[in-house]
Coordinates of C-alpha atoms in Angstrom, one line a residue:
M1182 CA 0.0 0.0 0.0
H1183 CA 2.9 2.4 0.7
D1184 CA 3.7 2.4 -3.0
D1185 CA 0.2 3.5 -4.0
L1186 CA 0.2 7.2 -3.0
L1187 CA 3.1 9.7 -3.6
I1188 CA 3.1 12.5 -0.9
L1189 CA 5.0 15.4 -2.2
A1190 CA 5.3 18.8 -0.4
G1191 CA 6.9 22.2 -1.1
K1192 CA 9.8 23.6 1.1
I1193 CA 7.5 25.2 3.8
A1194 CA 4.7 22.4 3.9
W1195 CA 7.6 19.6 3.8
E1196 CA 9.4 21.1 7.0
R1197 CA 6.0 21.4 8.8
I1198 CA 4.9 17.9 8.0
R1199 CA 8.3 16.5 8.8
E1200 CA 8.2 18.1 12.1
Q1201 CA 4.6 17.5 13.3
G1202 CA 2.8 15.4 10.9
L1203 CA -0.6 16.7 9.3
D1204 CA -3.7 17.6 11.0
P1205 CA -6.9 18.8 9.3
G1206 CA -6.4 22.1 10.9
D1207 CA -3.1 22.7 9.1
I1208 CA -4.8 22.9 5.9
S1209 CA -5.9 26.4 4.6
V1210 CA -6.9 25.6 1.0
V1211 CA -7.9 22.6 -0.9
A1212 CA -7.3 22.9 -4.6
G1213 CA -9.0 21.0 -7.5
A1214 CA -7.7 20.7 -11.1
S1215 CA -9.2 20.4 -14.5
G1216 CA -8.8 17.0 -16.2
A1217 CA -12.2 15.5 -17.0
A1218 CA -12.4 11.8 -16.4
K1219 CA -8.9 11.8 -14.7
W1220 CA -10.5 12.8 -11.5
L1221 CA -12.3 9.4 -11.2
I1222 CA -9.0 7.8 -10.0
I1223 CA -8.8 10.3 -6.9
S1224 CA -12.5 10.4 -6.2
E1225 CA -12.2 7.9 -3.1
L1226 CA -9.2 10.0 -2.0
D1227 CA -11.5 13.1 -2.0
K1228 CA -14.1 11.2 -0.1
A1229 CA -11.6 10.3 2.5
I1230 CA -10.2 13.8 2.9
F1231 CA -13.6 15.5 3.2
G1232 CA -15.4 12.7 5.0
P1233 CA -13.7 10.9 7.9
W1234 CA -10.5 13.1 7.9
M1235 CA -12.1 16.4 8.2
K1236 CA -15.4 15.6 9.8
D1237 CA -14.6 17.3 12.9
R1238 CA -13.1 20.4 11.5
R1239 CA -14.5 23.9 12.5
K1240 CA -12.4 26.6 11.2
P1241 CA -13.0 27.9 7.6
L1242 CA -11.5 26.1 4.8
L1243 CA -11.1 27.7 1.4
L1244 CA -11.7 25.8 -1.8
F1245 CA -10.8 26.6 -5.2
G1246 CA -11.2 24.7 -8.4
T1247 CA -11.6 24.8 -12.2
S1248 CA -13.6 22.4 -14.4
I1249 CA -14.1 18.9 -12.8
G1250 CA -12.0 20.4 -10.0
A1251 CA -14.6 22.8 -9.2
W1252 CA -17.4 20.2 -9.6
K1253 CA -15.9 17.9 -7.2
L1254 CA -15.3 20.6 -4.7
A1255 CA -18.9 21.6 -5.0
A1256 CA -20.0 18.1 -4.1
A1257 CA -17.5 18.0 -1.3
S1258 CA -19.1 21.2 0.1
Q1259 CA -22.4 19.6 0.6
N1260 CA -23.7 18.3 4.0
D1261 CA -23.1 14.7 2.9
P1262 CA -19.8 14.9 0.8
A1263 CA -19.2 11.2 0.3
A1264 CA -22.9 10.7 -1.1
A1265 CA -22.5 13.9 -3.5
L1266 CA -19.1 12.7 -4.7
D1267 CA -20.4 9.2 -5.4
A1268 CA -23.3 10.8 -7.2
L1269 CA -21.0 13.0 -9.4
A1270 CA -18.7 10.0 -10.3
D1271 CA -21.7 7.8 -11.1
A1272 CA -23.4 10.4 -13.3
Y1273 CA -20.0 11.2 -15.1
I1274 CA -19.3 7.6 -15.6
H1275 CA -22.7 7.1 -17.2
Q1276 CA -22.4 9.3 -20.1
Y1277 CA -23.5 7.8 -23.4
Y1278 CA -23.0 9.3 -27.1
K1279 CA -23.9 7.8 -30.3
G1280 CA -22.7 8.9 -33.7
R1281 CA -21.3 12.5 -34.4
V1282 CA -21.4 14.2 -30.9
T1283 CA -22.3 17.8 -30.9
A1284 CA -21.5 20.6 -28.4
G1285 CA -25.3 20.9 -27.6
E1286 CA -25.4 17.2 -26.7
V1287 CA -22.4 17.5 -24.4
T1288 CA -23.8 20.3 -22.7
R1289 CA -27.1 18.7 -22.1
E1290 CA -25.2 15.9 -20.5
G1291 CA -23.3 18.4 -18.4
R1292 CA -26.6 19.8 -17.2
R1293 CA -27.8 16.1 -16.3
I1294 CA -24.7 15.5 -14.3
L1295 CA -25.1 18.8 -12.4
D1296 CA -28.7 17.7 -11.8
A1297 CA -27.6 14.5 -10.4
F1298 CA -25.1 15.7 -7.9
I1299 CA -26.1 19.2 -7.1
P1300 CA -29.8 20.0 -7.7
Q1301 CA -30.8 23.5 -7.1
E1302 CA -32.1 22.7 -3.6
R1303 CA -28.5 21.8 -2.5
V1304 CA -26.9 25.1 -3.4
P1305 CA -28.1 27.1 -0.2
E1306 CA -26.5 24.4 2.1
I1307 CA -23.2 25.0 0.2
L1308 CA -23.5 28.7 0.6
S1309 CA -24.2 28.3 4.2
H1310 CA -21.8 25.5 5.1
P1311 CA -20.5 26.1 8.5
W1312 CA -16.6 25.9 7.5
M1313 CA -16.3 25.3 3.8
R1314 CA -15.8 28.5 1.6
F1315 CA -16.2 27.5 -2.1
S1316 CA -14.8 29.3 -5.1
L1317 CA -14.2 28.7 -8.7
S1318 CA -13.1 30.3 -11.9
T1319 CA -14.2 30.6 -15.5
V1320 CA -13.0 32.5 -18.4
R1321 CA -14.9 35.3 -20.2
C1322 CA -14.0 35.0 -23.8
R1323 CA -13.1 37.8 -26.2
G1324 CA -13.0 38.0 -30.0
F1325 CA -13.5 34.7 -31.9
T1326 CA -13.0 32.6 -28.8
A1327 CA -16.6 33.8 -27.8
S1328 CA -18.1 32.5 -31.0
R1329 CA -20.8 29.8 -31.1
G1330 CA -19.5 28.6 -34.6
I1331 CA -16.9 25.8 -34.7
F1332 CA -14.7 27.5 -37.3
P1333 CA -14.4 31.1 -35.9
Q1334 CA -13.8 29.5 -32.4
M1335 CA -11.1 27.3 -33.8
V1336 CA -9.5 30.4 -35.3
G1337 CA -9.7 32.1 -32.0
L1338 CA -8.4 29.3 -30.1
G1339 CA -5.6 28.7 -32.7
T1340 CA -4.5 32.2 -32.4
A1341 CA -4.5 32.1 -28.7
F1342 CA -2.5 28.9 -28.7
L1343 CA 0.3 30.7 -30.8
A1344 CA 0.0 33.8 -28.6
N1345 CA 0.5 31.7 -25.5
A1346 CA 3.6 29.9 -26.9
A1347 CA 5.2 33.3 -27.2
S1348 CA 4.1 34.6 -23.9
R1349 CA 1.4 33.3 -21.4
R1350 CA 0.6 36.9 -20.6
L1351 CA -0.8 37.4 -24.2
L1352 CA -3.9 35.3 -23.4
S1353 CA -5.3 38.5 -21.8
L1354 CA -6.1 39.5 -25.3
F1355 CA -8.5 36.4 -25.6
F1356 CA -9.8 35.7 -22.0
E1357 CA -10.7 37.4 -18.9
R1358 CA -10.5 35.4 -15.6
A1359 CA -13.9 35.5 -13.7
L1360 CA -13.6 34.4 -10.0
F1361 CA -16.9 33.4 -8.4
C1362 CA -16.5 33.1 -4.6
D1363 CA -18.3 32.4 -1.4
P1364 CA -19.9 35.9 -0.3
R1365 CA -18.9 35.5 3.2
G1366 CA -15.3 36.8 2.7
N1367 CA -12.7 37.6 0.2
P1368 CA -10.6 34.6 -0.4
G1369 CA -7.6 36.7 -1.4
F1370 CA -7.0 34.6 -4.4
F1371 CA -5.3 36.2 -7.5
Q1372 CA -4.3 39.5 -5.7
E1373 CA -1.6 39.7 -8.2
S1374 CA -3.3 38.4 -11.4
E1375 CA -1.6 38.5 -14.7
F1376 CA -4.9 38.6 -16.4
P1377 CA -7.9 40.9 -16.3
I1378 CA -10.2 39.7 -13.6
Q1379 CA -13.6 40.2 -12.1
R1380 CA -14.8 38.9 -8.9
I1381 CA -18.4 37.8 -8.5
P1382 CA -20.0 36.7 -5.2
L1383 CA -21.8 33.3 -5.5
N1384 CA -25.5 33.3 -4.7
D1385 CA -28.4 30.9 -5.4
D1386 CA -28.8 32.2 -8.9
N1387 CA -25.5 32.1 -10.4
F1388 CA -24.0 29.1 -8.6
R1389 CA -25.0 26.4 -11.0
P1390 CA -24.5 28.4 -14.3
A1391 CA -21.0 29.5 -13.1
L1392 CA -20.3 25.9 -12.2
L1393 CA -21.4 24.6 -15.7
A1394 CA -19.3 27.3 -17.2
S1395 CA -16.2 26.3 -15.3
G1396 CA -16.4 22.9 -17.0
S1397 CA -17.6 24.0 -20.5
I1398 CA -14.6 22.8 -22.7
P1399 CA -14.1 24.8 -25.8
L1400 CA -15.4 23.3 -29.1
A1401 CA -16.7 20.2 -26.9
M1402 CA -19.4 22.3 -25.1
E1403 CA -21.4 25.4 -25.7
G1404 CA -20.4 28.5 -23.8
V1405 CA -22.5 29.8 -20.9
T1406 CA -24.0 33.2 -21.2
G1407 CA -26.2 35.3 -18.9
I1408 CA -24.7 34.5 -15.6
P1409 CA -26.3 36.7 -12.9
G1410 CA -24.0 39.2 -11.4
A1411 CA -21.3 38.6 -14.0
R1412 CA -20.4 40.8 -17.0
P1413 CA -22.3 40.0 -20.2
G1414 CA -20.5 37.7 -22.5
V1415 CA -19.6 33.9 -23.2
Y1416 CA -17.9 32.1 -20.2
R1417 CA -16.1 28.8 -20.7
D1418 CA -13.8 26.3 -18.9
G1419 CA -11.7 28.1 -16.0
G1420 CA -9.0 25.5 -17.0
I1421 CA -8.1 27.6 -20.1
L1422 CA -6.1 30.0 -17.7
D1423 CA -5.9 27.7 -14.6
Y1424 CA -5.7 24.2 -15.9
H1425 CA -4.0 22.8 -12.7
P1426 CA -4.3 25.7 -10.4
S1427 CA -1.3 26.6 -8.6
S1428 CA -0.7 30.3 -8.5
F1429 CA -4.0 31.6 -7.2
G1430 CA -2.5 32.8 -3.9
L1431 CA -2.5 31.5 -0.4
A1432 CA -4.8 32.5 2.4
G1433 CA -2.7 32.6 5.5
E1434 CA 1.0 32.7 5.8
N1435 CA 1.5 29.4 7.4
G1436 CA -1.4 27.3 5.8
I1437 CA -0.9 24.3 3.7
V1438 CA -2.7 23.9 0.2
C1439 CA -3.9 20.3 0.0
Y1440 CA -3.9 19.1 -3.6
P1441 CA -5.2 15.7 -4.3
H1442 CA -4.2 15.4 -7.9
F1443 CA -3.8 12.7 -10.7
S1444 CA -0.5 13.7 -12.0
M1445 CA 2.9 14.9 -10.7
R1446 CA 2.9 17.6 -13.4
L1447 CA 1.2 20.8 -12.6
I1448 CA 0.2 22.5 -15.9
P1449 CA -0.6 26.2 -15.6
G1450 CA -3.1 26.6 -18.4
W1451 CA -4.8 24.7 -21.0
F1452 CA -2.6 25.8 -23.9
D1453 CA 0.5 24.8 -21.9
K1454 CA -0.1 20.9 -22.2
A1455 CA 2.7 20.6 -24.9
L1456 CA 5.0 23.2 -23.2
H1457 CA 6.8 21.2 -20.7
T1458 CA 9.1 24.0 -19.7
R1459 CA 6.0 25.9 -18.7
K1460 CA 5.8 25.4 -14.9
P1461 CA 4.4 27.2 -11.9
A1462 CA 6.6 29.7 -10.2
P1463 CA 8.8 28.0 -7.5
A1464 CA 7.4 30.3 -4.8
C1465 CA 3.8 28.9 -5.5
L1466 CA 5.0 25.5 -4.5
D1467 CA 6.2 26.3 -1.1
H1468 CA 2.9 25.7 0.7
L1469 CA 1.7 22.9 -1.5
L1470 CA 1.0 19.3 -0.4
L1471 CA 0.5 17.2 -3.6
L1472 CA -1.2 13.8 -3.2
V1473 CA -0.6 11.8 -6.4
P1474 CA -1.1 8.1 -7.4
S1475 CA 2.3 6.5 -7.9
P1476 CA 3.5 5.3 -11.4
E1477 CA 3.6 1.8 -9.9
F1478 CA -0.2 2.2 -8.7
V1479 CA -1.2 3.5 -12.3
S1480 CA 0.7 0.6 -14.0
R1481 CA -1.5 -2.0 -12.2
L1482 CA -4.7 -0.4 -13.3
P1483 CA -6.6 -1.8 -16.3
Y1484 CA -4.7 -0.8 -19.6
G1485 CA -2.0 0.6 -17.2
R1486 CA -3.4 4.2 -17.1
I1487 CA -5.9 6.3 -15.5
P1488 CA -9.3 7.1 -17.3
D1489 CA -9.3 10.2 -19.6
R1490 CA -11.8 11.9 -21.8
K1491 CA -10.4 10.4 -25.0
D1492 CA -11.8 7.1 -23.6
F1493 CA -15.2 8.1 -25.4
E1494 CA -13.4 7.9 -28.6
R1495 CA -11.4 4.8 -27.9
F1496 CA -14.4 2.8 -26.6
H1497 CA -16.7 4.4 -29.2
G1498 CA -19.6 1.8 -29.6
R1499 CA -18.2 -0.3 -26.6
D1500 CA -19.7 1.8 -23.7
T1501 CA -20.0 -1.3 -21.6
E1502 CA -16.2 -1.8 -21.6
R1503 CA -15.6 2.0 -20.9
V1504 CA -18.0 2.0 -17.9
A1505 CA -16.4 -1.3 -16.6
F1506 CA -12.9 0.2 -16.9
W1507 CA -14.0 3.6 -15.1
K1508 CA -15.8 1.9 -12.5
E1509 CA -12.7 -0.4 -11.8
A1510 CA -10.4 2.7 -11.6
V1511 CA -12.7 4.1 -9.0
S1512 CA -12.7 1.0 -7.0
K1513 CA -8.8 0.7 -7.2
G1514 CA -8.7 4.3 -6.1
R1515 CA -9.8 3.2 -2.7
R1516 CA -6.2 2.1 -2.2
L1517 CA -5.1 5.8 -2.4
A1518 CA -7.6 6.8 0.3
D1519 CA -6.5 3.9 2.6
A1520 CA -2.9 5.0 2.0
F1521 CA -3.5 8.6 2.8
M1522 CA -5.6 7.8 5.9
E1523 CA -3.0 5.2 7.3
S1524 CA -0.3 7.9 6.9
V1525 CA -2.1 10.8 8.6
L1526 CA -3.7 8.9 11.5
G1527 CA -0.6 6.7 12.2
G1528 CA 1.8 9.6 11.6
S1529 CA 3.9 7.9 8.9
I1530 CA 3.3 10.9 6.7
R1531 CA 6.3 12.5 8.5
T1532 CA 8.7 9.9 7.0
K1533 CA 6.7 9.4 3.7
V1534 CA 6.5 13.0 2.6
R1535 CA 9.0 13.8 -0.1
R1536 CA 10.2 17.3 -1.3
L1537 CA 8.4 18.8 -4.3
E1538 CA 11.0 20.0 -6.8

């Protein structure tokens, strides 16, 4: 079991954990990354963190995610996080598409998944949670990236890709960051934003539209418009600017950012996937605690890999096989949850934690 989960920490977090172990109260922020179906492999780990490990927590905990990372944190913020996370995983796994898949069809599936794990009547309990403070980001599109048409959208995204290769800051020509956050306090995220930003308090009316927007993958899904409280425009996947969020800032000088993740690589933005030299600033990693499936664990999964969105193409016409694979990955992911709980409850995390370079 000790080989299943890698526990990696930046300089400050590493020193703290080595000295005193890890208690739920040490965590100031939990982050959630984009990655679609990849999340399934850590869904059981998320249940352990937000369920038995944090069940007695009382002081505020800040949450920040994009795309599926935001969706899972919205599930975790409900009064019964385990049930909500199970509902999200089940609804996500049971997506079915036939023939040519349209953006409208995927968007309808996205709304179905939202209905399954976070119906409108659950929103107030998230916004009034005694200690969770949920936030997410989307992007407000500019120019051709805001188009509903496939071709002009491709032109806009292609141009943005080239601009990003020259400088990540040039993405400000194409996208504006929109931070939706719990209205009970300013989380202090993105105080030094390299992109234009608007901050919008979450409420009963804009919660689900914002959540849908944060997961609205360009080309694959329709953009979201008319979000109450936000500027007019087309809003899409927050992972465009914050694919694996790591530079959003830290609430509290001594807090640890807990980051259950499916990869040892932190990719700053959606367009940076092929740019392996594009990494988070070293200072952003100091407080980070990264919990990642080990390569050995992944090698023992069916097909020797974790699920991903391309499985819809790989298993086209063979949904039974895809569903079985994804369910097996979730089941195997319980080993990650067991490894984490064993390390924090028994104190072995002090020797298992490794420096994140």
